Coordinates of C-alpha atoms and ligand atoms in Angstrom, one line a residue:
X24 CA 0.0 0.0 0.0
X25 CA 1.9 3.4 -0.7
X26 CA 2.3 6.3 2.2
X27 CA 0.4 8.7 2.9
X28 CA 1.6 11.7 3.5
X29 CA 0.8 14.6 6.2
X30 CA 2.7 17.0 3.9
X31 CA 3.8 17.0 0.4
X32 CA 6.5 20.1 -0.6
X33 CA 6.4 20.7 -4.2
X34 CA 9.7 22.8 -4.5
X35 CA 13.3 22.0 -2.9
X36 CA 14.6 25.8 -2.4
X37 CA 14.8 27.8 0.8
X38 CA 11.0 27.7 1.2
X39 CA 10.1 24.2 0.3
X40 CA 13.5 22.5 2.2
X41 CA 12.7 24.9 5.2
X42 CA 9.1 23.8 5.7
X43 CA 9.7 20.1 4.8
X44 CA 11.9 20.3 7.7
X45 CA 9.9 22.1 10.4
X46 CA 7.2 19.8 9.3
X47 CA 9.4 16.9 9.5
X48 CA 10.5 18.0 13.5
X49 CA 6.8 18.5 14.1
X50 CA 6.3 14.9 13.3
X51 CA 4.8 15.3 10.4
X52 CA 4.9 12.3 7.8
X53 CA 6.5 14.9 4.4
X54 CA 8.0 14.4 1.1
X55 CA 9.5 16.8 -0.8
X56 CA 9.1 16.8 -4.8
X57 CA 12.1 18.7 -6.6
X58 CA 12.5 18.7 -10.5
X59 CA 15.5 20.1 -10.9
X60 CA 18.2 17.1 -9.6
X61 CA 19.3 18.7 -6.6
X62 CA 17.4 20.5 -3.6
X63 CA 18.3 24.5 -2.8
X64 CA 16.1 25.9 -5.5
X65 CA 17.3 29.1 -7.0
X66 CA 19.0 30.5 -4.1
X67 CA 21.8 27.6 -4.0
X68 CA 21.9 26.4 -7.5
X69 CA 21.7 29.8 -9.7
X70 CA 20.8 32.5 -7.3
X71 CA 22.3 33.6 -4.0
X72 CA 25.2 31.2 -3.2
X73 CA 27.1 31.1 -6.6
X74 CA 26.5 35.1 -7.2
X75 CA 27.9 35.2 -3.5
X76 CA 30.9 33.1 -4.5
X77 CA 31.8 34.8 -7.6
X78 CA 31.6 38.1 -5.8
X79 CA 34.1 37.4 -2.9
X80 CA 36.4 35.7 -5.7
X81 CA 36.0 38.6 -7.7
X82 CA 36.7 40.8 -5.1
X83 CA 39.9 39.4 -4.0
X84 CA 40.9 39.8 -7.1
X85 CA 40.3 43.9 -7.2
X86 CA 41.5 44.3 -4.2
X87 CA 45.2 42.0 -4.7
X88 CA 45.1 44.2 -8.0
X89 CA 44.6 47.8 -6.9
X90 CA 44.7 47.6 -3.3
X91 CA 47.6 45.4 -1.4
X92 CA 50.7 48.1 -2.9
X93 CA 49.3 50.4 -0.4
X94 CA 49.4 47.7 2.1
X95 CA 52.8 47.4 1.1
X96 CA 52.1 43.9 0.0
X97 CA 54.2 43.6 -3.7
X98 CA 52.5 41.1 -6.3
X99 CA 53.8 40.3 -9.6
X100 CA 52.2 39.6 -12.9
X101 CA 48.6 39.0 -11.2
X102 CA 46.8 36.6 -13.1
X103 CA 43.1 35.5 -13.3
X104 CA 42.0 32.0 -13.8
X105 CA 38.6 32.1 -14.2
X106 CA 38.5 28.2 -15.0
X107 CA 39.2 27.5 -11.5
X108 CA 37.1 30.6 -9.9
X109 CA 34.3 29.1 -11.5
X110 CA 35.2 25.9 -10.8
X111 CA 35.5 27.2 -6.7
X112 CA 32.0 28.5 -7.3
X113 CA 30.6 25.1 -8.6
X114 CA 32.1 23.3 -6.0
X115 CA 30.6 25.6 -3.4
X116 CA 27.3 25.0 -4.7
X117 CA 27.7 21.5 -4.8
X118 CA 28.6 20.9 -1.5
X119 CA 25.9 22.8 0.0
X120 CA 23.5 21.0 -2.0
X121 CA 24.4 18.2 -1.2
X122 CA 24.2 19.2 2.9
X123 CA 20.7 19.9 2.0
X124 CA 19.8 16.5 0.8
X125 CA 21.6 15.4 3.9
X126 CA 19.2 16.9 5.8
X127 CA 16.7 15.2 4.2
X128 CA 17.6 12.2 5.2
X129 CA 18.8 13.2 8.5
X130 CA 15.1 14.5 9.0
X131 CA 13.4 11.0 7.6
X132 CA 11.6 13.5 5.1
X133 CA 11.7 11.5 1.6
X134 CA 13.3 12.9 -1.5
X135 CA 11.4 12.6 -4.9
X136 CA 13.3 13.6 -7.4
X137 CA 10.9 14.9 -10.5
X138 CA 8.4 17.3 -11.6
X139 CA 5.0 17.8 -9.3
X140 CA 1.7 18.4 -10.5
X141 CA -1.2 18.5 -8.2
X142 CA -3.9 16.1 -10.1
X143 CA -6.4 16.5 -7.5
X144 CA -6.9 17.8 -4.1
X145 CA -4.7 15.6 -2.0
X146 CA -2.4 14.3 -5.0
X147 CA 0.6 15.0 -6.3
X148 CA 1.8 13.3 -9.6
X149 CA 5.4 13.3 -9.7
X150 CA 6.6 12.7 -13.5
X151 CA 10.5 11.7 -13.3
X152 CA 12.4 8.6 -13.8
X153 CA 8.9 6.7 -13.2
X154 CA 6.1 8.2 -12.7
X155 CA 4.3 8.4 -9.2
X156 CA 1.5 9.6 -7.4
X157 CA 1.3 11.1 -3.8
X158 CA -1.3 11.0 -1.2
X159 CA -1.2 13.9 1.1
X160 CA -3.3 15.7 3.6
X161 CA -1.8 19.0 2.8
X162 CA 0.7 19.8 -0.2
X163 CA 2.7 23.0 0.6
X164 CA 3.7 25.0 -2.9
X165 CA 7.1 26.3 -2.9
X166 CA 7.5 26.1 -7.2
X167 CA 9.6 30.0 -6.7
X168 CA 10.2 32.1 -9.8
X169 CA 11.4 32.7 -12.8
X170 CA 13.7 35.0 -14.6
X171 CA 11.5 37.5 -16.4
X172 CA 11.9 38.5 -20.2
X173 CA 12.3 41.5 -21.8
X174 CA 9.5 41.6 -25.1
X175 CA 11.7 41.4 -28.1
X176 CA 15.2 40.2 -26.2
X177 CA 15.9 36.8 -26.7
X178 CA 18.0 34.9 -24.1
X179 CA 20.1 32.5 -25.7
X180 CA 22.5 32.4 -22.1
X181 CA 26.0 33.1 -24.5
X182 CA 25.5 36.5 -26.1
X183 CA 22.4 37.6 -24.0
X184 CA 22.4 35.7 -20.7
X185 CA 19.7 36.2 -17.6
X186 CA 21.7 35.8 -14.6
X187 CA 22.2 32.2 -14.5
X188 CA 23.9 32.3 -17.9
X189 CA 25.9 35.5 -16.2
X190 CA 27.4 32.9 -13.6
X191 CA 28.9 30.7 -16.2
X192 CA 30.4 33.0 -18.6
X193 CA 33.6 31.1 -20.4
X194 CA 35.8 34.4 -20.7
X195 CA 35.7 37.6 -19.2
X196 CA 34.0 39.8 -22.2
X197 CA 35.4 43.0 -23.3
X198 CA 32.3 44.8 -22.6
X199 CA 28.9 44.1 -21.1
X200 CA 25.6 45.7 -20.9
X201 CA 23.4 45.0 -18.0
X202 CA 19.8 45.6 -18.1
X203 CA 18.6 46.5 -14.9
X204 CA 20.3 48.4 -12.2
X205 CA 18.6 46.1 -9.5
X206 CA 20.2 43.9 -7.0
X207 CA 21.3 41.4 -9.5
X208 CA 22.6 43.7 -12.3
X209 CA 24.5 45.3 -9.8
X210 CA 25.9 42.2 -7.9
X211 CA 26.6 40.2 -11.3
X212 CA 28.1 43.8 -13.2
X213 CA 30.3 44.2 -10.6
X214 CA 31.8 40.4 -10.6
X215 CA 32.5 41.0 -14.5
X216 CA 33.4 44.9 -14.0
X217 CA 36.1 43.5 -11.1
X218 CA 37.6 41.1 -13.5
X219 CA 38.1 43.3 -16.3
X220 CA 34.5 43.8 -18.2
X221 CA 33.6 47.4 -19.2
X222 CA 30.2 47.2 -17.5
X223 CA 27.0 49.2 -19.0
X224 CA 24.0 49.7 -16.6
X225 CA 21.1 50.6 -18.7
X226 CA 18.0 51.2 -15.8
X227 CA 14.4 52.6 -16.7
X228 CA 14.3 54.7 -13.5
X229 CA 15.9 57.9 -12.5
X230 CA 18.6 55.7 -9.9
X231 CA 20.2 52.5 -9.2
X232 CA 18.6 50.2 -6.5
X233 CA 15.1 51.9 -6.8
X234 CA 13.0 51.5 -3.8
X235 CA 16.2 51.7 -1.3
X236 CA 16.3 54.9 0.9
X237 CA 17.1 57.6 -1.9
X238 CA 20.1 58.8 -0.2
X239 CA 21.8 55.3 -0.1
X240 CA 20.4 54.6 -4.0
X241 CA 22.3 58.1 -5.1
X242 CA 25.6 57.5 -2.7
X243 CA 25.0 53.5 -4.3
X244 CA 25.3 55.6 -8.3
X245 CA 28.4 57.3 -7.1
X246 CA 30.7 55.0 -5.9
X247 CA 29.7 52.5 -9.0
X248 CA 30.7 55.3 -11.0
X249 CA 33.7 55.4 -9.3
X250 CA 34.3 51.9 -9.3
X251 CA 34.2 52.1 -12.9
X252 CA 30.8 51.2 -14.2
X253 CA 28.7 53.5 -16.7
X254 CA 25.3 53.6 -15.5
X255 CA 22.6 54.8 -18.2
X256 CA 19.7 56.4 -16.0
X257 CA 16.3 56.9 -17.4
X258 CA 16.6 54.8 -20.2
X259 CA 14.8 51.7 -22.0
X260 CA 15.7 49.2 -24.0
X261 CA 13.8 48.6 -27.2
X262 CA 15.6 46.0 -28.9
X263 CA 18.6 44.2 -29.7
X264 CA 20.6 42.7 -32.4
X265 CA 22.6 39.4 -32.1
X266 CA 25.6 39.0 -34.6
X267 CA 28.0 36.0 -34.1
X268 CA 30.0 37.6 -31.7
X269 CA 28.4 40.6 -30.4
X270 CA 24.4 42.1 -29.6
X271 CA 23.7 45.6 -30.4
X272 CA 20.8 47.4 -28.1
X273 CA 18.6 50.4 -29.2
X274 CA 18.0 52.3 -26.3
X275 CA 15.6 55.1 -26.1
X276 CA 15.3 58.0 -23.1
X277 CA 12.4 57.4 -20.8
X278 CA 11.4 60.9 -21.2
X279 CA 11.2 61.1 -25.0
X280 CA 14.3 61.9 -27.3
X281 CA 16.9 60.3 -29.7
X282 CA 17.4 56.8 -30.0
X283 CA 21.0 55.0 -29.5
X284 CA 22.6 51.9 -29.4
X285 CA 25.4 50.2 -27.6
X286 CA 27.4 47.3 -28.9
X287 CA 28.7 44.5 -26.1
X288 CA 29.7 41.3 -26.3
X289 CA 27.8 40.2 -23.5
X290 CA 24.0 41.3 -22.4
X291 CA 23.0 40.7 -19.3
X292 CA 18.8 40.9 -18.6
X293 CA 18.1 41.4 -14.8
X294 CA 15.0 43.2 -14.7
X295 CA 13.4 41.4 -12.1
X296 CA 11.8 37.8 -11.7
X297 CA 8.3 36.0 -11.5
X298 CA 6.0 33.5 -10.2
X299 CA 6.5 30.2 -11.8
X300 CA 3.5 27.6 -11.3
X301 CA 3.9 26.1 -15.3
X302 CA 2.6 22.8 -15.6
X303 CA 1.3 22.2 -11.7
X304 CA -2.2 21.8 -12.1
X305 CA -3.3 24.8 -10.4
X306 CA -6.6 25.2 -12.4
X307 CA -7.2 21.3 -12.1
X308 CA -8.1 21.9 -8.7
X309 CA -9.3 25.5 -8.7
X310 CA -6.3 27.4 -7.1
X311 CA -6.4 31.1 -8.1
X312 CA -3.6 32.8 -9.3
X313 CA -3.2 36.9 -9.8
X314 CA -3.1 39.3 -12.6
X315 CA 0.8 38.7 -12.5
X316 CA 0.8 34.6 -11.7
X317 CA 1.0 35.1 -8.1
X318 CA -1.0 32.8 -5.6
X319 CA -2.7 34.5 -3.2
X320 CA -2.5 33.0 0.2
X321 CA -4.5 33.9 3.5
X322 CA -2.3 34.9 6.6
X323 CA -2.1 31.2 7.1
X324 CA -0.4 30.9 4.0
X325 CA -3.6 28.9 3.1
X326 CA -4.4 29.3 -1.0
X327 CA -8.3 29.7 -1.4
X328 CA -8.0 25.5 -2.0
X329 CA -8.3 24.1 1.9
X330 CA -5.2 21.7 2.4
X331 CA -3.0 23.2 -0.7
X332 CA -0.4 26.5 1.1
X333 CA 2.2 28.2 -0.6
X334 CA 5.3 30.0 0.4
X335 CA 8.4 31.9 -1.2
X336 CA 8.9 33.7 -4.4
X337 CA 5.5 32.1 -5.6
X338 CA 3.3 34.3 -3.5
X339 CA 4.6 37.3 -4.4
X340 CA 6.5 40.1 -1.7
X341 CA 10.2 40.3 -1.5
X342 CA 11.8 38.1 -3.2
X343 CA 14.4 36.7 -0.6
X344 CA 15.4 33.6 0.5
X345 CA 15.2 34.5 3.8
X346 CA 11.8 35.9 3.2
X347 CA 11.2 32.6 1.8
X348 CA 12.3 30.1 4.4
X349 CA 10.5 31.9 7.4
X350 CA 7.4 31.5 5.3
X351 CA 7.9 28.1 4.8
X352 CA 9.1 27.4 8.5
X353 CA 5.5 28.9 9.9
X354 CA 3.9 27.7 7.1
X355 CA 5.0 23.7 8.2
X356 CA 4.1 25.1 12.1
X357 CA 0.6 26.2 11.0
X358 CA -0.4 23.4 9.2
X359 CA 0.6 21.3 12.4
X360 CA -1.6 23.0 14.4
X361 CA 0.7 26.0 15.8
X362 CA 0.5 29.4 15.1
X363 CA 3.0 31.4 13.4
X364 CA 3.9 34.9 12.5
X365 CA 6.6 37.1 10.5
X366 CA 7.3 40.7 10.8
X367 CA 7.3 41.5 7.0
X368 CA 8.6 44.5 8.1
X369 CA 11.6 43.5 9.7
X370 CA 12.7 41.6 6.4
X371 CA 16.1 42.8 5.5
X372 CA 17.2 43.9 2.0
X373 CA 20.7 43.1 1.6
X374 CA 22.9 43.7 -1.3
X375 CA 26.4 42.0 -1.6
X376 CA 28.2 45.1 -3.6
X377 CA 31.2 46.7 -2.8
X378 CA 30.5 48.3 -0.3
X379 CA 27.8 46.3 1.1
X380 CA 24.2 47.8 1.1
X381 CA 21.5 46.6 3.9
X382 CA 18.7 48.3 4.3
X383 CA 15.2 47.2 7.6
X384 CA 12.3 48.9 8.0
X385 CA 10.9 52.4 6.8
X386 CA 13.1 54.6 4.6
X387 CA 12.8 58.1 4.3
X388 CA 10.3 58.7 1.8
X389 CA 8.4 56.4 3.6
X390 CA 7.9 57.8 6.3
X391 CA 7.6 61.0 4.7
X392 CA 4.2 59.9 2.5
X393 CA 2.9 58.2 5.7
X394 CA 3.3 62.2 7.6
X395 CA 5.2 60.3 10.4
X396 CA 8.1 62.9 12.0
X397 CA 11.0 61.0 12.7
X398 CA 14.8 62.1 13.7
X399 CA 18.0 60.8 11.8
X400 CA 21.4 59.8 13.0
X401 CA 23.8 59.5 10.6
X402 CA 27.7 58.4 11.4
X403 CA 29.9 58.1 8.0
X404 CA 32.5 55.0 7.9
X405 CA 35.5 57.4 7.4
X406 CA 35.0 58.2 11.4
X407 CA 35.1 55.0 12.0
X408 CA 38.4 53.8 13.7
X409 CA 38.0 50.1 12.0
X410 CA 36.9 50.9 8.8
X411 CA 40.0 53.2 8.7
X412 CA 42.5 50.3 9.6
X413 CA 40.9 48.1 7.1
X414 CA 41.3 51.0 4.4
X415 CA 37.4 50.1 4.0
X416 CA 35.7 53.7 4.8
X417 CA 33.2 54.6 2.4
X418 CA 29.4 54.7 3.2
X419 CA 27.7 55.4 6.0
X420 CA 25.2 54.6 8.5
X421 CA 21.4 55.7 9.1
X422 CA 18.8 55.5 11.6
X423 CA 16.0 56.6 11.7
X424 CA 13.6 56.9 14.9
X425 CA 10.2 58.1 15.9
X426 CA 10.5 62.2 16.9
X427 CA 8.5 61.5 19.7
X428 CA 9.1 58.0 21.2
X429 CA 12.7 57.3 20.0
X430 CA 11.4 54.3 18.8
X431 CA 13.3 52.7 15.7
X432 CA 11.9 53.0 12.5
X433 CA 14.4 51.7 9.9
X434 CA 18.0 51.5 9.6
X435 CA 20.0 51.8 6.3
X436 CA 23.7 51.1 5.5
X437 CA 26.0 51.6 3.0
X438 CA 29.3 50.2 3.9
X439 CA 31.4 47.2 4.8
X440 CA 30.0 44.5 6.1
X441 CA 26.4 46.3 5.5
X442 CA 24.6 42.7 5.5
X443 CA 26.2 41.8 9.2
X444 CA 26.1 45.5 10.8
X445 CA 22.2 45.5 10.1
X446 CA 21.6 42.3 12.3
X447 CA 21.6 44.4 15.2
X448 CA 19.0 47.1 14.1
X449 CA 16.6 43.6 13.7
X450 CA 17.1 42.5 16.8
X451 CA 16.6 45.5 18.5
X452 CA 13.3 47.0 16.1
X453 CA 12.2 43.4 17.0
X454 CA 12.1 43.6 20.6
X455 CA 10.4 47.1 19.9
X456 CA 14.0 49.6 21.3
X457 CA 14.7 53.0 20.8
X458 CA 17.5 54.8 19.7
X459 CA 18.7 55.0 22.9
X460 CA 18.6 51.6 23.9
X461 CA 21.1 50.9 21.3
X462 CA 23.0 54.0 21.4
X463 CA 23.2 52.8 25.4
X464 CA 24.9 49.6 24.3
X465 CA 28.5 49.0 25.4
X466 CA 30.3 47.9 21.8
X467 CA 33.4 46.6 20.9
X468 CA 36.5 48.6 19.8
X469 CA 37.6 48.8 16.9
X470 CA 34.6 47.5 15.6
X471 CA 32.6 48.5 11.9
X472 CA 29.5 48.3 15.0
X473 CA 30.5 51.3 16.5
X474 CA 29.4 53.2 13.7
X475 CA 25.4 51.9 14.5
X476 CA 26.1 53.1 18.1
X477 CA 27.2 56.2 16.8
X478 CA 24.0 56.8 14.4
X479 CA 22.1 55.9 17.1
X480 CA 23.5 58.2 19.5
X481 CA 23.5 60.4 16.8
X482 CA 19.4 60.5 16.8
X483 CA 19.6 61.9 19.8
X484 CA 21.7 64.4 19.0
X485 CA 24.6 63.2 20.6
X486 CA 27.9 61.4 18.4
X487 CA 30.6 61.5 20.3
X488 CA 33.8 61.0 17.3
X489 CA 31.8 63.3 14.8
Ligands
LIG27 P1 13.2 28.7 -5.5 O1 14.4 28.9 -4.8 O2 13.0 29.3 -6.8 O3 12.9 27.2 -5.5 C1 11.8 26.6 -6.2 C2 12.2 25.2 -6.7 O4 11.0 24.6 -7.1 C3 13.2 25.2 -7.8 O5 14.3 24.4 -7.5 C4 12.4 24.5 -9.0 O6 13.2 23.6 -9.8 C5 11.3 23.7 -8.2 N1 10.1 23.5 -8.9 C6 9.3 24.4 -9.5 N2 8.2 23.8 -10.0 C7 8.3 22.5 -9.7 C8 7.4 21.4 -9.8 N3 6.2 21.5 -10.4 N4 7.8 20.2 -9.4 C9 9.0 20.1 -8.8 N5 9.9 21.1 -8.6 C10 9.5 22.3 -9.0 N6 17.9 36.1 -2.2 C11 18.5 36.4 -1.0 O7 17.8 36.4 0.0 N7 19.8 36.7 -1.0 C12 20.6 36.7 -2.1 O8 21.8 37.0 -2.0 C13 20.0 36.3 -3.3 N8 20.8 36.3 -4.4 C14 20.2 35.9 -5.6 C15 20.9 35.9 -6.7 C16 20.4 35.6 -8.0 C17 21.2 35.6 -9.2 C18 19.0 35.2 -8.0 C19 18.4 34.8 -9.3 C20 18.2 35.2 -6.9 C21 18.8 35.6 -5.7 N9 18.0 35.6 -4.5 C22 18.6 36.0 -3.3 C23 16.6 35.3 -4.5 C24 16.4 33.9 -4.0 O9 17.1 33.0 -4.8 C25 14.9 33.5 -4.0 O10 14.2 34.5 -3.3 C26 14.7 32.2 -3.3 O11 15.4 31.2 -3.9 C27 13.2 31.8 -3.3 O12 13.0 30.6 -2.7 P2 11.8 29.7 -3.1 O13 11.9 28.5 -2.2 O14 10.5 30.4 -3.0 O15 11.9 29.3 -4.6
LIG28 P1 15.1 44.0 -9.4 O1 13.6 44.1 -9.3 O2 15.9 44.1 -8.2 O3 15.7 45.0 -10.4 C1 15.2 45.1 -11.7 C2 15.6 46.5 -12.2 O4 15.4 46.6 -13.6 C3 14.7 47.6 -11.6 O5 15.6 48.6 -11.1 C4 13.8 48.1 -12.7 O6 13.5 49.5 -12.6 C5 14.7 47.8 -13.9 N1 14.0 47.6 -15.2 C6 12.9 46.9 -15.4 N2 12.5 46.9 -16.7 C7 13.5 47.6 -17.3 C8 13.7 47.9 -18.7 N3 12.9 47.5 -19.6 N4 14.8 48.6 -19.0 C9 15.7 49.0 -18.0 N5 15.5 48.8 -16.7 C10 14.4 48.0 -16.4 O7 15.3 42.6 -10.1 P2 16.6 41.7 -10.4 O8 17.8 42.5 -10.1 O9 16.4 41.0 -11.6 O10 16.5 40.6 -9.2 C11 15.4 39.7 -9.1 C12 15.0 39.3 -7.7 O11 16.1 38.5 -7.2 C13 14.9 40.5 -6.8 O12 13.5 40.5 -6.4 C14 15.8 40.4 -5.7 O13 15.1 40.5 -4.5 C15 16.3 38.9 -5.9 N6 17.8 39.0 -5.6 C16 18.2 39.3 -4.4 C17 19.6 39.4 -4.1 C18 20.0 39.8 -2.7 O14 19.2 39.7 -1.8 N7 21.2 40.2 -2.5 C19 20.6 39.3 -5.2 C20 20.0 39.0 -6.5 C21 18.6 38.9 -6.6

């Protein structure tokens, strides 16, 4: 007689391995279905971990280039392999992959390696080496996105490459154009900018990293520019033309005016992702999707189908792993009878450029459209006594609190280690402190930390080494 299950997972990345493994510690009887060959979805195969890889390679590689003379560190006739960079990258990928099918196993939760369609409530088909099908109780739907095209741009992943292609390339190309000055143009230009590229941005707003406070997004536009990389504000893309060994793009202003072009050997499209649910059966058993292919899901993460949830990039919000794996961690608690909760405003934004951008809670304009006064402490990295030693001093931090109550209402950083500083400002928006709480906090010289003291301090109108 085959198993049935408590839980099905259709999806192995951060939200689908995440739940299947709450679920599993709740005792609940779970399978997971994954179609891709090995478990980590997006973020470990294509998405966060080899980007992540390729920029701290990359980086090294800047840095023992322009950097360690001043150091007094002398290197001679620096050479980049990107055979074995790439070949680091895989390996990282591999490994982790690998820890996550561990954990499969370790957590009795049983692996099914194929593609999942939901033929009815309750069943999974699972169409792989044989095909199967799954009884379940509950099926939890974490299918995550897609890259999305540009109309008229054909990816081929050699001459125009979304950023999966963009992980792989076989030589460093002369010049590249990136479409999209988002999180992953910027991430994936700069890997290819460090290592030689001449790097494009082409972006259809008026700044790179729209959305993020606009006073980290402009400082963000400077120091690219600095770095090296042209970035092409207010400008779209209307086509392209592949020869053999090169794509040309027309590009016209946003705001009306003459139409150009820009030949490079490599185009990279990253203007944005979406929901992917092909081929899963939604409308076999009724589940709605959105006008964009999102499912909606109740604050139960239940779909308008009773029994069939869904978690991750699928249902739409932030598109972040870690976004993704607390949904699919509550998600498992809820359907085992828990309750569960996430503070979608606490959800950081992180981007791993040089220097690092992190950004929690309310920004500026935010709280300037919702008429909420609010005070700002700001403590730039060049007064900071690490960053100084480390030679590592541009950016800056931010806080901002309530005017009134003190109380925190978003933090943004530009600046090393961005991505770790901000872990702090979580924890303490998260057990509801002010400014002053953390300004109060005894922290650790020389540390990059002392600069979020500072800010904070500096809300109340108080910096001490500024
Ligand atoms: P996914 O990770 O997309 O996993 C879904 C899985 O479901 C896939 O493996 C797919 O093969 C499988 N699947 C789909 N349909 C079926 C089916 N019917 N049957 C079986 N299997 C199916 N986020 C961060 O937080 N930090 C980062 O640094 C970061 N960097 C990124 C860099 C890049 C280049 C990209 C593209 C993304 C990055 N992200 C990052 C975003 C992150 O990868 C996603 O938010 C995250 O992976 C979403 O997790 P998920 O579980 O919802 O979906
Ligand atoms: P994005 O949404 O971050 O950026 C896309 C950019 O392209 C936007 O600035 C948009 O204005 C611009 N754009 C859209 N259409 C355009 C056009 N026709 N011409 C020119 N510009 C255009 O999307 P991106 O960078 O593709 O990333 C996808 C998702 O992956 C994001 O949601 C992000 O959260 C996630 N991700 C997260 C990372 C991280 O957390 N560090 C790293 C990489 C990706």
């Amino acid at each position: 007689m085959s198993v049935v299950y408590d839980l099905v997972v259709i999806g192995g990345g951060p939200g689908g391995y995440v739940g299947a493994i709450r679920a599993a510690q709740l005792g609940l009887k779970t399978a997971i279905v994954e179609a891709r060959g090995a478990l980590g979805g997006t973020c470990l195969n294509v998405g966060c971990i080899p980007s992540k890889a390729l920029l701290q390679s990359s980086h090294h590689f800047e840095v023992a280039e322009k950097e360690f003379s001043s150091h007094g560190i002398k290197t001679n006739g620096l050479k980049l392999d990107l055979k074995t960079m790439l070949g680091r990258k895989d390996k990282v990928v591999v490994d982790l992959t690998n820890g996550i099918e561990f954990l499969m196993k370790k957590n009795k939760i049983d692996y099914i390696v194929g593609f999942g369609e939901i033929t009815a409530p309750g069943e999974v088909t699972v169409k792989g080496d044989q095909k199967q099908i799954l009884k379940t109780e509950n099926i939890m739907i974490a299918t995550g996105s897609e890259v999305a095209p540009l109309p008229g741009i054909e990816i081929d992943e050699k001459l125009v490459v979304s950023s999966t292609g963009a992980l792989n390339l076989p030589k460093v190309p002369k010049t590249m154009a990136v479409i999209g000055a988002g999180v992953i143009g910027l991430e994936l230009g700069s890997v290819w900018r460090r290592l030689g590229a001449e790097v494009t941005v082409i972006e259809f707003l008026d700044v790179a990293l729209p959305g993020m406070d606009a006073e980290i997004s402009k400082t963000m536009g400077r120091i690219l520019k600095k770095q090296g990389m042209k970035l092409k504000l207010k400008t779209k893309v209307t086509g392209a033309k592949i020869s053999k060994t090169n794509v040309t793009l027309t590009m016209e202003p946003r705001d009306g005016g003459k139409v150009d072009t820009l030949k490079a050997d490599v185009v990279l499209v990253a203007i944005g992702r979406r929901p992917f649910t092909d081929k899963l059966g939604l409308d076999k058993v009724g589940v709605k999707i959105d006008e964009r292919g999102f499912i909606p899901v109740d604050e139960d993460y239940q779909t308008n189908v009773e029994g069939i949830y869904a978690v991750g990039d699928v249902i739409g919000g932030a598109m972040l792993a870690h976004k993704a794996e607390d949904e699919g961690s509550v998600c498992a608690e809820i359907i085992s009878g828990q309750t569960g909760h996430i503070d979608y405003n606490l959800i950081t934004g992180i981007v791993y450029t040089h220097p690092e951008v992190a950004s929690v809670g309310k920004n500026e304009e935010q709280l300037k459209e919702a008429g909420i006064e609010y005070t700002v402490g700001k403590f730039p990295f060049s007064a900071n006594s690490r960053a100084r030693t480390n030679a590592d001093s541009e950016g800056f931090v931010k806080i901002l609190a309530d005017k009134k109550t003190d109380a925190l209402l978003g933090c943004h950083i530009i600046g090393p280690q961005a991505g770790d500083l901000i872990q702090e400002m979580v924890v303490a928006m998260e057990l509801s402190a002010s400014a002053e709480d953390v300004a109060r906090i005894c922290h650790g010289h020389p540390g990059l930390s002392e600069a979020v003291k500072e800010a904070a301090l500096g809300a109340g109108g108080r910096a001490l080494h500024i």
